[in-house]
């Protein structure tokens, strides 16, 4: 993702390729882009660029000679020249994940060229804003975003003052690795820059930001030091805020267009410059915002709060605790139930002893009934035999 140095290099690139060129006609937007139309049309205009942190501003300036080419006379020409399209226009760009500028032949426009400015010369050439992922944005008549702080590269003194004056802000309650991505205070710092800065100072990425930065409020140099000694001391022992300026400036001084895959030579130099970001042997973790932070392990990484955990991890933890409680409670209930139950053998004896009186009684009754029937049968049979003999 392009960071402060890449946007500054892009502005330098635009000023270099557009120097001495006159652009003409309409500004064309691709059909698939959801960014606003740029309603600017001029027979002759020039383009210049400036950068601030993670933003870049293009200024389209019509040439004064164009007044004579407009329809109408006198006051009408003046009104038309000061009305709408012929006034200078500022376009503020934010590159998103993959934005960049390219200057190519109009006949061979690059793929994903979503905004195009054509030269007046023939054959025509075009300055194109290229963005394959389409996360980049531009604003017509745009200005620098007010909620972004001073640029870490071009406004260092204002940047340092803005940070140290606002350490009570809730943004500094977070780990230092997350605070460094807050563009309200660190305008221009991105993912690879924060990794390189923290690595050089051996600051653990999940240390509290306020704790790290509060010590800088009381850092004062001796007034007896000469200017050259002060500069040397800063170079040999820079603090965090000084590196937020110095590290991006190193990338700028390398030149080129950064680490994009289309610039193989620049990418090789950039990868050789990296000391921590995506370097083998370094460790990476997700911060509370889901961004990957690369760092070197010097001591155990402090556990992050549950706020930074994913919802799936929270659910798993809760369900695990719940299952554990259920298992413990179930075991305790089973033990209590077993304690209330008598021994199995004793239960059999007790049941047998309870059933035995009732079983004996019916047996005795059946014996008495059988004997009674036999005695009755004998009594009734005797008279009948006597009657037979008498006959």
XYZ file of C-alpha atoms in Angstrom:
391
model
C 0.000 0.000 0.000
C 1.464 3.402 -0.978
C 2.552 5.440 2.037
C 3.846 8.966 2.528
C 7.123 8.491 0.604
C 5.341 6.923 -2.389
C 2.894 9.826 -2.662
C 5.713 12.361 -2.419
C 7.642 10.502 -5.118
C 4.477 10.446 -7.256
C 4.178 14.232 -6.991
C 7.827 14.588 -8.026
C 7.193 12.224 -10.944
C 4.184 14.260 -12.152
C 6.093 17.543 -11.967
C 8.988 15.998 -13.904
C 7.044 14.416 -16.778
C 4.607 17.337 -17.110
C 7.259 20.066 -17.087
C 6.939 22.132 -20.277
C 3.891 20.190 -21.534
C 0.539 21.713 -22.423
C -2.589 19.629 -21.884
C -5.852 20.131 -23.746
C -9.449 18.983 -23.956
C -11.626 17.202 -21.437
C -10.518 15.134 -18.471
C -11.742 11.594 -19.085
C -12.978 9.178 -16.445
C -13.371 5.436 -16.935
C -16.892 4.051 -17.022
C -16.287 1.603 -14.170
C -14.926 4.125 -11.682
C -17.351 5.304 -8.986
C -15.377 8.481 -8.339
C -16.920 11.823 -9.422
C -16.694 13.244 -12.918
C -14.064 15.942 -13.420
C -15.902 18.676 -15.326
C -12.865 20.490 -16.606
C -12.252 21.412 -20.241
C -9.663 23.751 -21.636
C -7.838 24.328 -24.912
C -4.557 24.736 -23.037
C -3.688 24.067 -19.420
C -0.759 22.852 -17.321
C -0.567 20.333 -14.470
C 1.419 20.570 -11.237
C 1.420 18.412 -8.101
C 2.148 18.671 -4.370
C 1.916 16.095 -1.587
C 1.114 16.105 2.120
C 1.311 12.874 4.071
C -0.900 10.299 2.352
C -2.561 12.798 0.003
C -1.508 14.323 -3.303
C -3.003 17.407 -4.963
C -3.080 18.019 -8.731
C -3.667 21.600 -9.865
C -5.030 22.176 -13.396
C -4.244 25.744 -14.472
C -5.602 27.177 -17.775
C -3.181 29.364 -19.714
C -3.970 33.087 -19.850
C -3.813 33.209 -23.666
C -6.963 31.123 -23.713
C -9.122 34.175 -23.018
C -8.710 35.307 -26.647
C -10.042 32.014 -27.968
C -13.321 32.163 -26.062
C -16.545 33.265 -27.795
C -17.950 36.753 -27.160
C -16.387 40.167 -26.784
C -14.821 42.194 -24.035
C -16.714 41.745 -20.789
C -18.348 38.518 -22.061
C -14.934 36.928 -22.572
C -13.859 38.007 -19.066
C -17.010 36.539 -17.505
C -16.570 33.269 -19.332
C -12.924 33.034 -18.364
C -13.827 33.517 -14.697
C -16.890 31.311 -14.767
C -16.547 27.609 -13.931
C -14.441 25.496 -16.244
C -11.686 27.978 -17.046
C -10.711 28.603 -13.421
C -7.856 26.547 -11.916
C -9.055 23.301 -10.380
C -7.560 21.254 -7.533
C -7.977 17.464 -7.443
C -6.977 15.738 -4.211
C -6.057 12.036 -4.542
C -5.752 9.282 -1.970
C -4.142 6.191 -3.439
C -5.870 3.441 -1.459
C -4.186 0.046 -1.862
C -2.716 0.334 -5.349
C -3.040 3.855 -6.775
C -0.274 5.412 -8.892
C 0.315 7.802 -11.816
C 1.692 6.825 -15.235
C 2.563 8.903 -18.288
C 2.054 6.916 -21.497
C 1.086 7.118 -25.124
C -2.617 7.900 -25.651
C -2.791 4.958 -28.047
C -1.540 2.531 -25.384
C -3.390 3.455 -22.229
C -2.599 1.183 -19.285
C -5.240 -1.120 -17.935
C -7.192 0.320 -14.975
C -6.456 3.933 -16.032
C -9.462 5.528 -14.319
C -8.633 9.218 -14.899
C -6.826 10.567 -17.969
C -5.351 13.963 -18.894
C -4.329 14.344 -22.584
C -1.539 16.489 -23.996
C -2.111 18.976 -26.811
C 0.878 17.811 -28.821
C 0.605 15.152 -31.488
C 0.902 12.201 -31.107
C -1.085 12.611 -27.929
C 0.166 11.341 -24.631
C -1.749 10.917 -21.378
C -1.143 11.294 -17.669
C -3.191 8.509 -16.066
C -4.302 7.701 -12.532
C -4.028 3.900 -12.429
C -5.711 1.848 -9.708
C -6.269 -1.865 -10.265
C -8.141 -2.429 -6.984
C -10.201 0.736 -7.254
C -9.801 1.710 -3.591
C -8.246 5.046 -4.581
C -10.316 8.230 -4.395
C -10.218 11.756 -5.770
C -12.125 14.893 -4.837
C -12.977 17.699 -7.281
C -12.077 21.146 -5.895
C -10.641 19.190 -3.009
C -8.551 20.355 -0.051
C -6.332 18.563 2.429
C -8.477 16.566 4.838
C -8.859 18.613 8.040
C -8.666 15.578 10.323
C -5.159 14.697 9.074
C -2.202 16.017 11.002
C 0.947 17.701 9.677
C 3.062 15.712 7.232
C 5.811 13.698 8.953
C 8.191 14.428 6.060
C 7.562 18.038 5.041
C 6.185 19.530 8.283
C 8.345 17.839 10.910
C 8.304 20.571 13.606
C 4.504 20.946 13.416
C 4.130 17.168 13.414
C 6.257 16.766 16.563
C 4.438 19.547 18.377
C 1.030 18.111 17.421
C 1.898 14.712 18.916
C 3.483 15.890 22.177
C 0.744 18.481 22.793
C -2.044 15.876 22.490
C -0.737 12.871 24.426
C -3.885 12.950 26.578
C -5.917 12.001 23.484
C -7.545 8.559 23.652
C -5.648 7.578 20.484
C -2.571 7.098 22.680
C -4.350 4.589 24.957
C -3.638 2.006 22.262
C -0.436 0.059 21.529
C 2.257 2.106 19.828
C 1.983 0.032 16.637
C -1.693 1.033 16.275
C -1.152 4.682 17.234
C 1.471 5.061 14.489
C -1.211 4.414 11.840
C -3.460 7.198 13.146
C -3.253 9.838 10.399
C -4.520 12.525 12.782
C -1.074 12.468 14.383
C 1.184 10.446 12.032
C 0.151 11.617 8.568
C 2.212 9.600 6.085
C 3.138 6.617 8.278
C 1.885 3.246 7.063
C 2.438 -0.440 7.652
C 6.032 -0.900 6.478
C 7.215 2.419 7.969
C 5.921 1.645 11.459
C 7.647 -1.754 11.418
C 10.984 -0.222 10.389
C 10.754 2.616 12.940
C 9.919 0.379 15.908
C 12.544 -2.165 14.869
C 15.356 0.389 14.863
C 14.511 1.529 18.384
C 13.806 -2.013 19.639
C 10.402 -0.895 20.915
C 7.930 -3.777 21.409
C 4.974 -3.070 19.103
C 2.316 -3.620 21.769
C 3.773 -1.242 24.346
C 1.349 1.502 25.375
C 1.779 4.498 23.060
C 1.504 7.126 25.796
C 4.132 5.366 27.903
C 6.540 5.347 24.955
C 5.975 8.989 23.984
C 5.712 10.690 27.398
C 9.457 10.416 27.920
C 9.999 12.612 24.854
C 8.210 15.558 26.503
C 11.065 15.976 28.970
C 13.900 15.361 26.549
C 16.046 18.504 26.323
C 19.467 19.043 24.857
C 22.150 20.973 26.625
C 22.268 24.638 25.508
C 26.069 24.432 25.463
C 26.032 22.039 22.501
C 26.897 23.469 19.114
C 24.532 23.010 16.192
C 26.782 20.411 14.580
C 26.929 18.415 17.833
C 23.136 18.561 18.184
C 22.708 17.256 14.647
C 25.251 14.495 15.260
C 23.519 13.498 18.503
C 20.163 13.262 16.741
C 21.656 11.114 14.014
C 23.371 8.759 16.452
C 20.564 8.569 19.001
C 17.241 9.551 17.383
C 13.950 9.260 19.249
C 10.705 7.841 17.896
C 9.372 11.082 16.433
C 12.685 11.870 14.765
C 12.660 8.475 13.089
C 9.086 9.098 11.916
C 10.678 11.839 9.824
C 14.067 10.304 9.017
C 12.937 6.832 7.869
C 10.450 8.111 5.226
C 13.103 10.560 4.010
C 15.469 7.628 3.438
C 12.903 6.091 1.066
C 12.518 9.409 -0.748
C 16.268 9.768 -1.153
C 16.411 6.331 -2.767
C 14.382 7.848 -5.595
C 12.432 5.749 -8.058
C 8.748 5.069 -7.572
C 8.814 2.816 -4.549
C 8.170 -0.885 -4.346
C 5.534 -1.498 -7.031
C 6.001 -4.692 -9.077
C 6.139 -2.681 -12.335
C 9.367 -1.021 -11.120
C 11.594 -4.068 -10.690
C 14.824 -2.122 -10.131
C 13.182 0.147 -7.579
C 11.570 -2.851 -5.859
C 14.927 -4.629 -5.535
C 16.534 -1.561 -3.950
C 13.574 -1.133 -1.623
C 13.642 -4.771 -0.500
C 17.355 -4.499 0.189
C 16.724 -1.399 2.309
C 14.092 -3.128 4.475
C 15.377 -4.434 7.814
C 12.177 -5.775 9.400
C 9.053 -5.610 7.235
C 8.471 -9.021 5.557
C 12.106 -9.932 6.293
C 12.772 -13.669 6.980
C 13.337 -14.341 10.678
C 10.992 -11.588 11.824
C 7.722 -12.315 13.535
C 4.296 -10.993 12.550
C 1.007 -10.615 14.403
C -2.359 -8.984 13.807
C -2.970 -5.796 15.748
C -6.334 -4.723 17.157
C -7.357 -3.311 13.768
C -6.511 -6.498 11.882
C -3.344 -5.050 10.308
C -0.162 -7.151 10.258
C 2.750 -5.785 12.291
C 6.259 -7.158 11.735
C 8.777 -7.065 14.576
C 11.746 -8.757 16.188
C 11.125 -10.658 19.407
C 13.406 -9.347 22.162
C 11.159 -10.340 25.079
C 7.784 -12.126 25.448
C 5.031 -10.265 23.657
C 2.453 -8.946 26.180
C -0.966 -10.485 25.879
C -3.437 -8.256 24.132
C -6.771 -7.411 25.726
C -9.896 -9.266 24.698
C -10.860 -6.149 22.767
C -8.370 -7.104 20.082
C -9.538 -10.736 19.920
C -11.802 -11.881 17.158
C -15.450 -12.646 17.824
C -14.851 -16.328 17.019
C -12.123 -16.512 19.653
C -14.426 -14.863 22.207
C -17.230 -17.332 21.457
C -14.811 -20.274 21.699
C -13.509 -19.045 25.050
C -17.004 -18.548 26.433
C -18.218 -21.950 25.217
C -15.091 -23.622 26.608
C -15.631 -22.065 30.035
C -19.303 -23.007 29.927
C -18.545 -26.628 29.005
C -15.942 -26.831 31.744
C -18.390 -25.554 34.332
C -21.045 -28.025 33.143
C -18.610 -30.956 33.402
C -17.523 -29.989 36.919
C -21.089 -29.435 38.057
C -22.196 -32.761 36.534
C -19.410 -34.644 38.304
C -20.325 -33.055 41.640
C -24.022 -33.937 41.197
C -23.135 -37.546 40.340
C -20.994 -37.862 43.468
C -23.775 -36.437 45.638
C -26.321 -38.807 44.067
C -24.086 -41.820 44.652
C -23.549 -40.773 48.248
C -27.321 -40.767 48.848
C -27.715 -44.297 47.357
C -27.151 -47.373 49.713
C -24.889 -50.267 48.750
C -26.221 -52.561 46.010
C -25.943 -55.746 48.092
C -27.621 -54.078 51.036
C -30.381 -52.875 48.722
C -30.987 -56.496 47.600
C -31.097 -57.755 51.220
C -33.421 -54.985 52.254
C -35.748 -55.671 49.356
C -35.706 -59.400 50.062
C -36.429 -58.848 53.733
C -39.299 -56.530 52.900
C -40.775 -58.966 50.366
C -40.415 -62.175 52.420
C -43.395 -61.716 54.866
C -45.787 -61.035 52.069
C -44.533 -64.049 50.109
C -44.940 -66.484 53.078
C -48.492 -65.476 53.830
C -49.971 -66.444 50.468
C -48.170 -69.843 50.603
C -49.689 -70.668 53.985
C -53.122 -69.656 52.802
C -52.805 -71.870 49.747
C -51.870 -74.887 51.951
C -54.841 -74.311 54.236
C -57.196 -74.056 51.282
C -55.835 -77.287 49.748
C -56.215 -79.245 52.991
C -59.707 -77.852 53.441
C -60.669 -79.034 49.976
C -59.307 -82.521 50.634
C -61.173 -82.852 53.910
C -64.403 -81.708 52.305
C -63.975 -84.175 49.462
C -63.485 -87.110 51.888
C -66.587 -86.194 53.861
C -68.785 -86.036 50.782
C -67.376 -89.245 49.274
C -68.091 -91.504 52.318
C -71.906 -91.351 52.255
C -71.909 -92.134 48.513
C -69.895 -95.356 49.045
C -72.193 -96.377 51.823
C -75.200 -95.873 49.563
C -73.654 -98.115 46.937
C -73.167 -100.939 49.444
C -76.724 -100.625 50.624
C -78.055 -101.026 47.137
